[in-house]
């Protein structure tokens, strides 16, 4: 179980990611998008999920038991090639329901101290 | 794009999901979890068969929303609940049918409620988006 003291904690991403044109094009193409220059609305997951995983593995949850429950994005500025992004993740909530632990992590993708996209992933760790 | 109005029901679109598409998405997204590619592995962890990445299904819905908006850059908010896995047997094209209703026009934005089904069963719940007009 997640240490309740960690709820509200923010973990700052140690490394930055430079978004490449190839990465956006591959993601857009996989979704059948004809415009391969602007990141699709779900592209942020390629950055945020890895960060959420790192945060939660460090807190002792068993990643092999995880199911993605809910996902939300708030897009202030679309992601484009050349942006240098750092990702800060905050554990917003953790609760037990029928033996399953449900954790919501918000990841803020930041460029030049400005939040471009916020991504909320609710993950269910099955009992 | 013609102007959207509250209550408007938008034209549905069908997306094809198959094993090859899951491999393409896995490579593009970096999510190489074997439950999305390896039938033997998927069954070993209690799944009926290989299942699509939830984020792939949501991504296809995102494409539908981007098309309505006229560009990916006009999507401001997008959310979904993963209610039912999309099962993808070998050598099979699974149809994902996406449709939406405009629920509100406010502050230069349209709010959409989206439905995504496979074989007439809803695979996403609470699927909503806000797009710039």
PDB file of N, CA, C and O in Angstrom, chain B residues 58-113:
ATOM      1  N   UNK B  58      -8.095   5.335 -26.844  1.00  0.00           N
ATOM      2  CA  UNK B  58      -8.328   6.755 -26.532  1.00  0.00           C
ATOM      3  C   UNK B  58      -7.689   7.651 -27.588  1.00  0.00           C
ATOM      4  O   UNK B  58      -8.244   8.687 -27.964  1.00  0.00           O
ATOM      5  N   UNK B  59      -6.529   7.227 -28.097  1.00  0.00           N
ATOM      6  CA  UNK B  59      -5.847   7.997 -29.141  1.00  0.00           C
ATOM      7  C   UNK B  59      -6.654   8.076 -30.424  1.00  0.00           C
ATOM      8  O   UNK B  59      -6.702   9.127 -31.077  1.00  0.00           O
ATOM      9  N   UNK B  60      -7.305   6.961 -30.787  1.00  0.00           N
ATOM     10  CA  UNK B  60      -8.148   6.973 -31.985  1.00  0.00           C
ATOM     11  C   UNK B  60      -9.345   7.904 -31.783  1.00  0.00           C
ATOM     12  O   UNK B  60      -9.736   8.648 -32.690  1.00  0.00           O
ATOM     13  N   UNK B  61      -9.886   7.890 -30.576  1.00  0.00           N
ATOM     14  CA  UNK B  61     -10.981   8.822 -30.261  1.00  0.00           C
ATOM     15  C   UNK B  61     -10.459  10.260 -30.339  1.00  0.00           C
ATOM     16  O   UNK B  61     -11.153  11.156 -30.832  1.00  0.00           O
ATOM     17  N   UNK B  62      -9.209  10.454 -29.915  1.00  0.00           N
ATOM     18  CA  UNK B  62      -8.579  11.773 -30.012  1.00  0.00           C
ATOM     19  C   UNK B  62      -8.465  12.230 -31.460  1.00  0.00           C
ATOM     20  O   UNK B  62      -8.621  13.423 -31.767  1.00  0.00           O
ATOM     21  N   UNK B  63      -8.222  11.267 -32.364  1.00  0.00           N
ATOM     22  CA  UNK B  63      -8.149  11.600 -33.795  1.00  0.00           C
ATOM     23  C   UNK B  63      -9.515  12.080 -34.287  1.00  0.00           C
ATOM     24  O   UNK B  63      -9.615  13.056 -35.028  1.00  0.00           O
ATOM     25  N   UNK B  64     -10.556  11.389 -33.837  1.00  0.00           N
ATOM     26  CA  UNK B  64     -11.931  11.764 -34.201  1.00  0.00           C
ATOM     27  C   UNK B  64     -12.232  13.207 -33.731  1.00  0.00           C
ATOM     28  O   UNK B  64     -12.751  14.031 -34.488  1.00  0.00           O
ATOM     29  N   UNK B  65     -11.844  13.486 -32.493  1.00  0.00           N
ATOM     30  CA  UNK B  65     -12.094  14.816 -31.919  1.00  0.00           C
ATOM     31  C   UNK B  65     -11.274  15.884 -32.650  1.00  0.00           C
ATOM     32  O   UNK B  65     -11.772  16.968 -32.949  1.00  0.00           O
ATOM     33  N   UNK B  66     -10.013  15.553 -32.953  1.00  0.00           N
ATOM     34  CA  UNK B  66      -9.153  16.507 -33.679  1.00  0.00           C
ATOM     35  C   UNK B  66      -9.752  16.836 -35.041  1.00  0.00           C
ATOM     36  O   UNK B  66      -9.703  17.985 -35.495  1.00  0.00           O
ATOM     37  N   UNK B  67     -10.313  15.807 -35.687  1.00  0.00           N
ATOM     38  CA  UNK B  67     -10.919  16.008 -37.002  1.00  0.00           C
ATOM     39  C   UNK B  67     -12.143  16.930 -36.901  1.00  0.00           C
ATOM     40  O   UNK B  67     -12.322  17.813 -37.731  1.00  0.00           O
ATOM     41  N   UNK B  68     -12.948  16.742 -35.868  1.00  0.00           N
ATOM     42  CA  UNK B  68     -14.105  17.619 -35.659  1.00  0.00           C
ATOM     43  C   UNK B  68     -13.632  19.053 -35.407  1.00  0.00           C
ATOM     44  O   UNK B  68     -14.185  20.014 -35.933  1.00  0.00           O
ATOM     45  N   UNK B  69     -12.567  19.165 -34.597  1.00  0.00           N
ATOM     46  CA  UNK B  69     -12.049  20.495 -34.235  1.00  0.00           C
ATOM     47  C   UNK B  69     -11.366  21.169 -35.419  1.00  0.00           C
ATOM     48  O   UNK B  69     -11.208  22.380 -35.444  1.00  0.00           O
ATOM     49  N   UNK B  70     -10.910  20.363 -36.391  1.00  0.00           N
ATOM     50  CA  UNK B  70     -10.191  20.907 -37.537  1.00  0.00           C
ATOM     51  C   UNK B  70      -8.685  20.795 -37.386  1.00  0.00           C
ATOM     52  O   UNK B  70      -7.953  20.958 -38.353  1.00  0.00           O
ATOM     53  N   UNK B  71      -8.209  20.496 -36.155  1.00  0.00           N
ATOM     54  CA  UNK B  71      -6.776  20.339 -35.914  1.00  0.00           C
ATOM     55  C   UNK B  71      -6.552  19.792 -34.502  1.00  0.00           C
ATOM     56  O   UNK B  71      -7.314  20.123 -33.584  1.00  0.00           O
ATOM     57  N   UNK B  72      -5.497  18.995 -34.363  1.00  0.00           N
ATOM     58  CA  UNK B  72      -5.102  18.516 -33.025  1.00  0.00           C
ATOM     59  C   UNK B  72      -4.839  19.680 -32.083  1.00  0.00           C
ATOM     60  O   UNK B  72      -5.030  19.578 -30.881  1.00  0.00           O
ATOM     61  N   UNK B  73      -4.383  20.802 -32.647  1.00  0.00           N
ATOM     62  CA  UNK B  73      -3.999  21.943 -31.812  1.00  0.00           C
ATOM     63  C   UNK B  73      -5.205  22.625 -31.167  1.00  0.00           C
ATOM     64  O   UNK B  73      -5.036  23.481 -30.311  1.00  0.00           O
ATOM     65  N   UNK B  74      -6.418  22.263 -31.583  1.00  0.00           N
ATOM     66  CA  UNK B  74      -7.619  22.898 -31.014  1.00  0.00           C
ATOM     67  C   UNK B  74      -8.255  22.094 -29.889  1.00  0.00           C
ATOM     68  O   UNK B  74      -9.283  22.482 -29.354  1.00  0.00           O
ATOM     69  N   UNK B  75      -7.660  20.948 -29.547  1.00  0.00           N
ATOM     70  CA  UNK B  75      -8.207  20.137 -28.453  1.00  0.00           C
ATOM     71  C   UNK B  75      -7.625  20.660 -27.137  1.00  0.00           C
ATOM     72  O   UNK B  75      -6.411  20.679 -26.949  1.00  0.00           O
ATOM     73  N   UNK B  76      -8.493  21.130 -26.239  1.00  0.00           N
ATOM     74  CA  UNK B  76      -8.042  21.738 -24.981  1.00  0.00           C
ATOM     75  C   UNK B  76      -8.126  20.766 -23.802  1.00  0.00           C
ATOM     76  O   UNK B  76      -7.317  20.814 -22.894  1.00  0.00           O
ATOM     77  N   UNK B  77      -9.172  19.933 -23.798  1.00  0.00           N
ATOM     78  CA  UNK B  77      -9.325  18.950 -22.722  1.00  0.00           C
ATOM     79  C   UNK B  77      -9.855  17.664 -23.313  1.00  0.00           C
ATOM     80  O   UNK B  77     -10.637  17.694 -24.268  1.00  0.00           O
ATOM     81  N   UNK B  78      -9.439  16.570 -22.714  1.00  0.00           N
ATOM     82  CA  UNK B  78      -9.851  15.266 -23.235  1.00  0.00           C
ATOM     83  C   UNK B  78      -9.730  14.259 -22.098  1.00  0.00           C
ATOM     84  O   UNK B  78      -8.678  14.167 -21.463  1.00  0.00           O
ATOM     85  N   UNK B  79     -10.803  13.537 -21.831  1.00  0.00           N
ATOM     86  CA  UNK B  79     -10.760  12.557 -20.746  1.00  0.00           C
ATOM     87  C   UNK B  79     -11.578  11.326 -21.087  1.00  0.00           C
ATOM     88  O   UNK B  79     -12.528  11.388 -21.873  1.00  0.00           O
ATOM     89  N   UNK B  80     -11.195  10.198 -20.500  1.00  0.00           N
ATOM     90  CA  UNK B  80     -11.920   8.947 -20.727  1.00  0.00           C
ATOM     91  C   UNK B  80     -11.670   7.983 -19.578  1.00  0.00           C
ATOM     92  O   UNK B  80     -10.666   8.075 -18.870  1.00  0.00           O
ATOM     93  N   UNK B  81     -12.618   7.074 -19.421  1.00  0.00           N
ATOM     94  CA  UNK B  81     -12.479   5.973 -18.455  1.00  0.00           C
ATOM     95  C   UNK B  81     -12.373   4.679 -19.255  1.00  0.00           C
ATOM     96  O   UNK B  81     -13.132   4.480 -20.207  1.00  0.00           O
ATOM     97  N   UNK B  82     -11.442   3.822 -18.842  1.00  0.00           N
ATOM     98  CA  UNK B  82     -11.251   2.551 -19.567  1.00  0.00           C
ATOM     99  C   UNK B  82     -12.159   1.501 -18.938  1.00  0.00           C
ATOM    100  O   UNK B  82     -11.839   0.915 -17.910  1.00  0.00           O
ATOM    101  N   UNK B  83     -13.325   1.308 -19.555  1.00  0.00           N
ATOM    102  CA  UNK B  83     -14.333   0.452 -18.914  1.00  0.00           C
ATOM    103  C   UNK B  83     -14.269  -0.995 -19.371  1.00  0.00           C
ATOM    104  O   UNK B  83     -14.609  -1.891 -18.619  1.00  0.00           O
ATOM    105  N   UNK B  84     -13.864  -1.232 -20.624  1.00  0.00           N
ATOM    106  CA  UNK B  84     -13.884  -2.607 -21.153  1.00  0.00           C
ATOM    107  C   UNK B  84     -12.725  -2.757 -22.133  1.00  0.00           C
ATOM    108  O   UNK B  84     -12.589  -1.937 -23.039  1.00  0.00           O
ATOM    109  N   UNK B  85     -11.893  -3.785 -21.961  1.00  0.00           N
ATOM    110  CA  UNK B  85     -10.781  -3.940 -22.901  1.00  0.00           C
ATOM    111  C   UNK B  85     -11.264  -4.265 -24.314  1.00  0.00           C
ATOM    112  O   UNK B  85     -12.286  -4.934 -24.481  1.00  0.00           O
ATOM    113  N   UNK B  86     -10.531  -3.784 -25.304  1.00  0.00           N
ATOM    114  CA  UNK B  86     -10.813  -4.136 -26.708  1.00  0.00           C
ATOM    115  C   UNK B  86      -9.978  -5.375 -27.038  1.00  0.00           C
ATOM    116  O   UNK B  86      -8.751  -5.304 -27.104  1.00  0.00           O
ATOM    117  N   UNK B  87     -10.655  -6.504 -27.196  1.00  0.00           N
ATOM    118  CA  UNK B  87      -9.984  -7.782 -27.461  1.00  0.00           C
ATOM    119  C   UNK B  87      -9.679  -7.874 -28.956  1.00  0.00           C
ATOM    120  O   UNK B  87     -10.553  -7.604 -29.793  1.00  0.00           O
ATOM    121  N   UNK B  88      -8.420  -8.202 -29.277  1.00  0.00           N
ATOM    122  CA  UNK B  88      -7.984  -8.230 -30.680  1.00  0.00           C
ATOM    123  C   UNK B  88      -7.410  -9.614 -31.026  1.00  0.00           C
ATOM    124  O   UNK B  88      -6.212  -9.860 -30.864  1.00  0.00           O
ATOM    125  N   UNK B  89      -8.259 -10.531 -31.513  1.00  0.00           N
ATOM    126  CA  UNK B  89      -7.743 -11.856 -31.907  1.00  0.00           C
ATOM    127  C   UNK B  89      -6.848 -11.740 -33.139  1.00  0.00           C
ATOM    128  O   UNK B  89      -6.894 -10.743 -33.876  1.00  0.00           O
ATOM    129  N   UNK B  90      -6.019 -12.781 -33.371  1.00  0.00           N
ATOM    130  CA  UNK B  90      -5.128 -12.793 -34.535  1.00  0.00           C
ATOM    131  C   UNK B  90      -5.940 -12.757 -35.826  1.00  0.00           C
ATOM    132  O   UNK B  90      -7.072 -13.249 -35.883  1.00  0.00           O
ATOM    133  N   UNK B  91      -5.365 -12.142 -36.852  1.00  0.00           N
ATOM    134  CA  UNK B  91      -5.970 -12.105 -38.191  1.00  0.00           C
ATOM    135  C   UNK B  91      -7.399 -11.567 -38.191  1.00  0.00           C
ATOM    136  O   UNK B  91      -8.251 -12.026 -38.962  1.00  0.00           O
ATOM    137  N   UNK B  92      -7.667 -10.617 -37.302  1.00  0.00           N
ATOM    138  CA  UNK B  92      -9.030 -10.076 -37.201  1.00  0.00           C
ATOM    139  C   UNK B  92      -8.970  -8.557 -37.205  1.00  0.00           C
ATOM    140  O   UNK B  92      -8.123  -7.968 -36.536  1.00  0.00           O
ATOM    141  N   UNK B  93      -9.874  -7.951 -37.981  1.00  0.00           N
ATOM    142  CA  UNK B  93     -10.042  -6.503 -37.928  1.00  0.00           C
ATOM    143  C   UNK B  93     -11.202  -6.192 -36.987  1.00  0.00           C
ATOM    144  O   UNK B  93     -12.345  -6.564 -37.262  1.00  0.00           O
ATOM    145  N   UNK B  94     -10.899  -5.549 -35.875  1.00  0.00           N
ATOM    146  CA  UNK B  94     -11.941  -5.178 -34.916  1.00  0.00           C
ATOM    147  C   UNK B  94     -12.370  -3.752 -35.230  1.00  0.00           C
ATOM    148  O   UNK B  94     -11.525  -2.876 -35.435  1.00  0.00           O
ATOM    149  N   UNK B  95     -13.675  -3.520 -35.287  1.00  0.00           N
ATOM    150  CA  UNK B  95     -14.167  -2.176 -35.607  1.00  0.00           C
ATOM    151  C   UNK B  95     -14.447  -1.385 -34.332  1.00  0.00           C
ATOM    152  O   UNK B  95     -15.196  -1.839 -33.467  1.00  0.00           O
ATOM    153  N   UNK B  96     -13.840  -0.216 -34.256  1.00  0.00           N
ATOM    154  CA  UNK B  96     -14.132   0.726 -33.170  1.00  0.00           C
ATOM    155  C   UNK B  96     -14.990   1.828 -33.777  1.00  0.00           C
ATOM    156  O   UNK B  96     -14.562   2.506 -34.708  1.00  0.00           O
ATOM    157  N   UNK B  97     -16.215   1.979 -33.258  1.00  0.00           N
ATOM    158  CA  UNK B  97     -17.122   2.995 -33.796  1.00  0.00           C
ATOM    159  C   UNK B  97     -17.185   4.163 -32.812  1.00  0.00           C
ATOM    160  O   UNK B  97     -17.498   3.969 -31.635  1.00  0.00           O
ATOM    161  N   UNK B  98     -16.855   5.340 -33.311  1.00  0.00           N
ATOM    162  CA  UNK B  98     -16.791   6.530 -32.458  1.00  0.00           C
ATOM    163  C   UNK B  98     -17.845   7.533 -32.921  1.00  0.00           C
ATOM    164  O   UNK B  98     -17.986   7.791 -34.122  1.00  0.00           O
ATOM    165  N   UNK B  99     -18.583   8.070 -31.965  1.00  0.00           N
ATOM    166  CA  UNK B  99     -19.555   9.113 -32.296  1.00  0.00           C
ATOM    167  C   UNK B  99     -19.557  10.136 -31.165  1.00  0.00           C
ATOM    168  O   UNK B  99     -18.994   9.888 -30.100  1.00  0.00           O
ATOM    169  N   UNK B 100     -20.176  11.284 -31.400  1.00  0.00           N
ATOM    170  CA  UNK B 100     -20.160  12.325 -30.371  1.00  0.00           C
ATOM    171  C   UNK B 100     -21.378  13.230 -30.495  1.00  0.00           C
ATOM    172  O   UNK B 100     -21.991  13.342 -31.561  1.00  0.00           O
ATOM    173  N   UNK B 101     -21.694  13.856 -29.379  1.00  0.00           N
ATOM    174  CA  UNK B 101     -22.758  14.848 -29.321  1.00  0.00           C
ATOM    175  C   UNK B 101     -22.170  16.135 -28.757  1.00  0.00           C
ATOM    176  O   UNK B 101     -21.341  16.086 -27.840  1.00  0.00           O
ATOM    177  N   UNK B 102     -22.572  17.264 -29.322  1.00  0.00           N
ATOM    178  CA  UNK B 102     -22.163  18.566 -28.777  1.00  0.00           C
ATOM    179  C   UNK B 102     -23.086  18.860 -27.597  1.00  0.00           C
ATOM    180  O   UNK B 102     -24.301  18.937 -27.762  1.00  0.00           O
ATOM    181  N   UNK B 103     -22.508  18.974 -26.401  1.00  0.00           N
ATOM    182  CA  UNK B 103     -23.365  19.194 -25.231  1.00  0.00           C
ATOM    183  C   UNK B 103     -23.535  20.677 -24.909  1.00  0.00           C
ATOM    184  O   UNK B 103     -24.548  21.087 -24.362  1.00  0.00           O
ATOM    185  N   UNK B 104     -22.536  21.492 -25.258  1.00  0.00           N
ATOM    186  CA  UNK B 104     -22.610  22.907 -24.879  1.00  0.00           C
ATOM    187  C   UNK B 104     -21.653  23.719 -25.751  1.00  0.00           C
ATOM    188  O   UNK B 104     -20.585  23.232 -26.129  1.00  0.00           O
ATOM    189  N   UNK B 105     -22.060  24.938 -26.057  1.00  0.00           N
ATOM    190  CA  UNK B 105     -21.144  25.890 -26.697  1.00  0.00           C
ATOM    191  C   UNK B 105     -20.946  27.017 -25.690  1.00  0.00           C
ATOM    192  O   UNK B 105     -21.926  27.646 -25.265  1.00  0.00           O
ATOM    193  N   UNK B 106     -19.705  27.230 -25.263  1.00  0.00           N
ATOM    194  CA  UNK B 106     -19.468  28.232 -24.228  1.00  0.00           C
ATOM    195  C   UNK B 106     -18.058  28.805 -24.359  1.00  0.00           C
ATOM    196  O   UNK B 106     -17.107  28.064 -24.603  1.00  0.00           O
ATOM    197  N   UNK B 107     -17.939  30.124 -24.214  1.00  0.00           N
ATOM    198  CA  UNK B 107     -16.635  30.807 -24.222  1.00  0.00           C
ATOM    199  C   UNK B 107     -15.749  30.424 -25.411  1.00  0.00           C
ATOM    200  O   UNK B 107     -14.549  30.166 -25.248  1.00  0.00           O
ATOM    201  N   UNK B 108     -16.348  30.348 -26.591  1.00  0.00           N
ATOM    202  CA  UNK B 108     -15.560  30.037 -27.785  1.00  0.00           C
ATOM    203  C   UNK B 108     -15.138  28.590 -27.900  1.00  0.00           C
ATOM    204  O   UNK B 108     -14.276  28.255 -28.711  1.00  0.00           O
ATOM    205  N   UNK B 109     -15.737  27.743 -27.070  1.00  0.00           N
ATOM    206  CA  UNK B 109     -15.397  26.309 -27.096  1.00  0.00           C
ATOM    207  C   UNK B 109     -16.662  25.471 -27.260  1.00  0.00           C
ATOM    208  O   UNK B 109     -17.765  25.916 -26.927  1.00  0.00           O
ATOM    209  N   UNK B 110     -16.487  24.273 -27.761  1.00  0.00           N
ATOM    210  CA  UNK B 110     -17.570  23.291 -27.801  1.00  0.00           C
ATOM    211  C   UNK B 110     -17.209  22.159 -26.864  1.00  0.00           C
ATOM    212  O   UNK B 110     -16.062  21.707 -26.841  1.00  0.00           O
ATOM    213  N   UNK B 111     -18.198  21.723 -26.076  1.00  0.00           N
ATOM    214  CA  UNK B 111     -18.003  20.559 -25.217  1.00  0.00           C
ATOM    215  C   UNK B 111     -18.637  19.363 -25.909  1.00  0.00           C
ATOM    216  O   UNK B 111     -19.772  19.452 -26.402  1.00  0.00           O
ATOM    217  N   UNK B 112     -17.911  18.266 -25.933  1.00  0.00           N
ATOM    218  CA  UNK B 112     -18.390  17.058 -26.611  1.00  0.00           C
ATOM    219  C   UNK B 112     -18.496  15.907 -25.629  1.00  0.00           C
ATOM    220  O   UNK B 112     -17.669  15.770 -24.723  1.00  0.00           O
ATOM    221  N   UNK B 113     -19.511  15.086 -25.845  1.00  0.00           N
ATOM    222  CA  UNK B 113     -19.608  13.811 -25.150  1.00  0.00           C
ATOM    223  C   UNK B 113     -19.459  12.737 -26.197  1.00  0.00           C
ATOM    224  O   UNK B 113     -20.170  12.752 -27.209  1.00  0.00           O
TER     225      UNK B 113
END
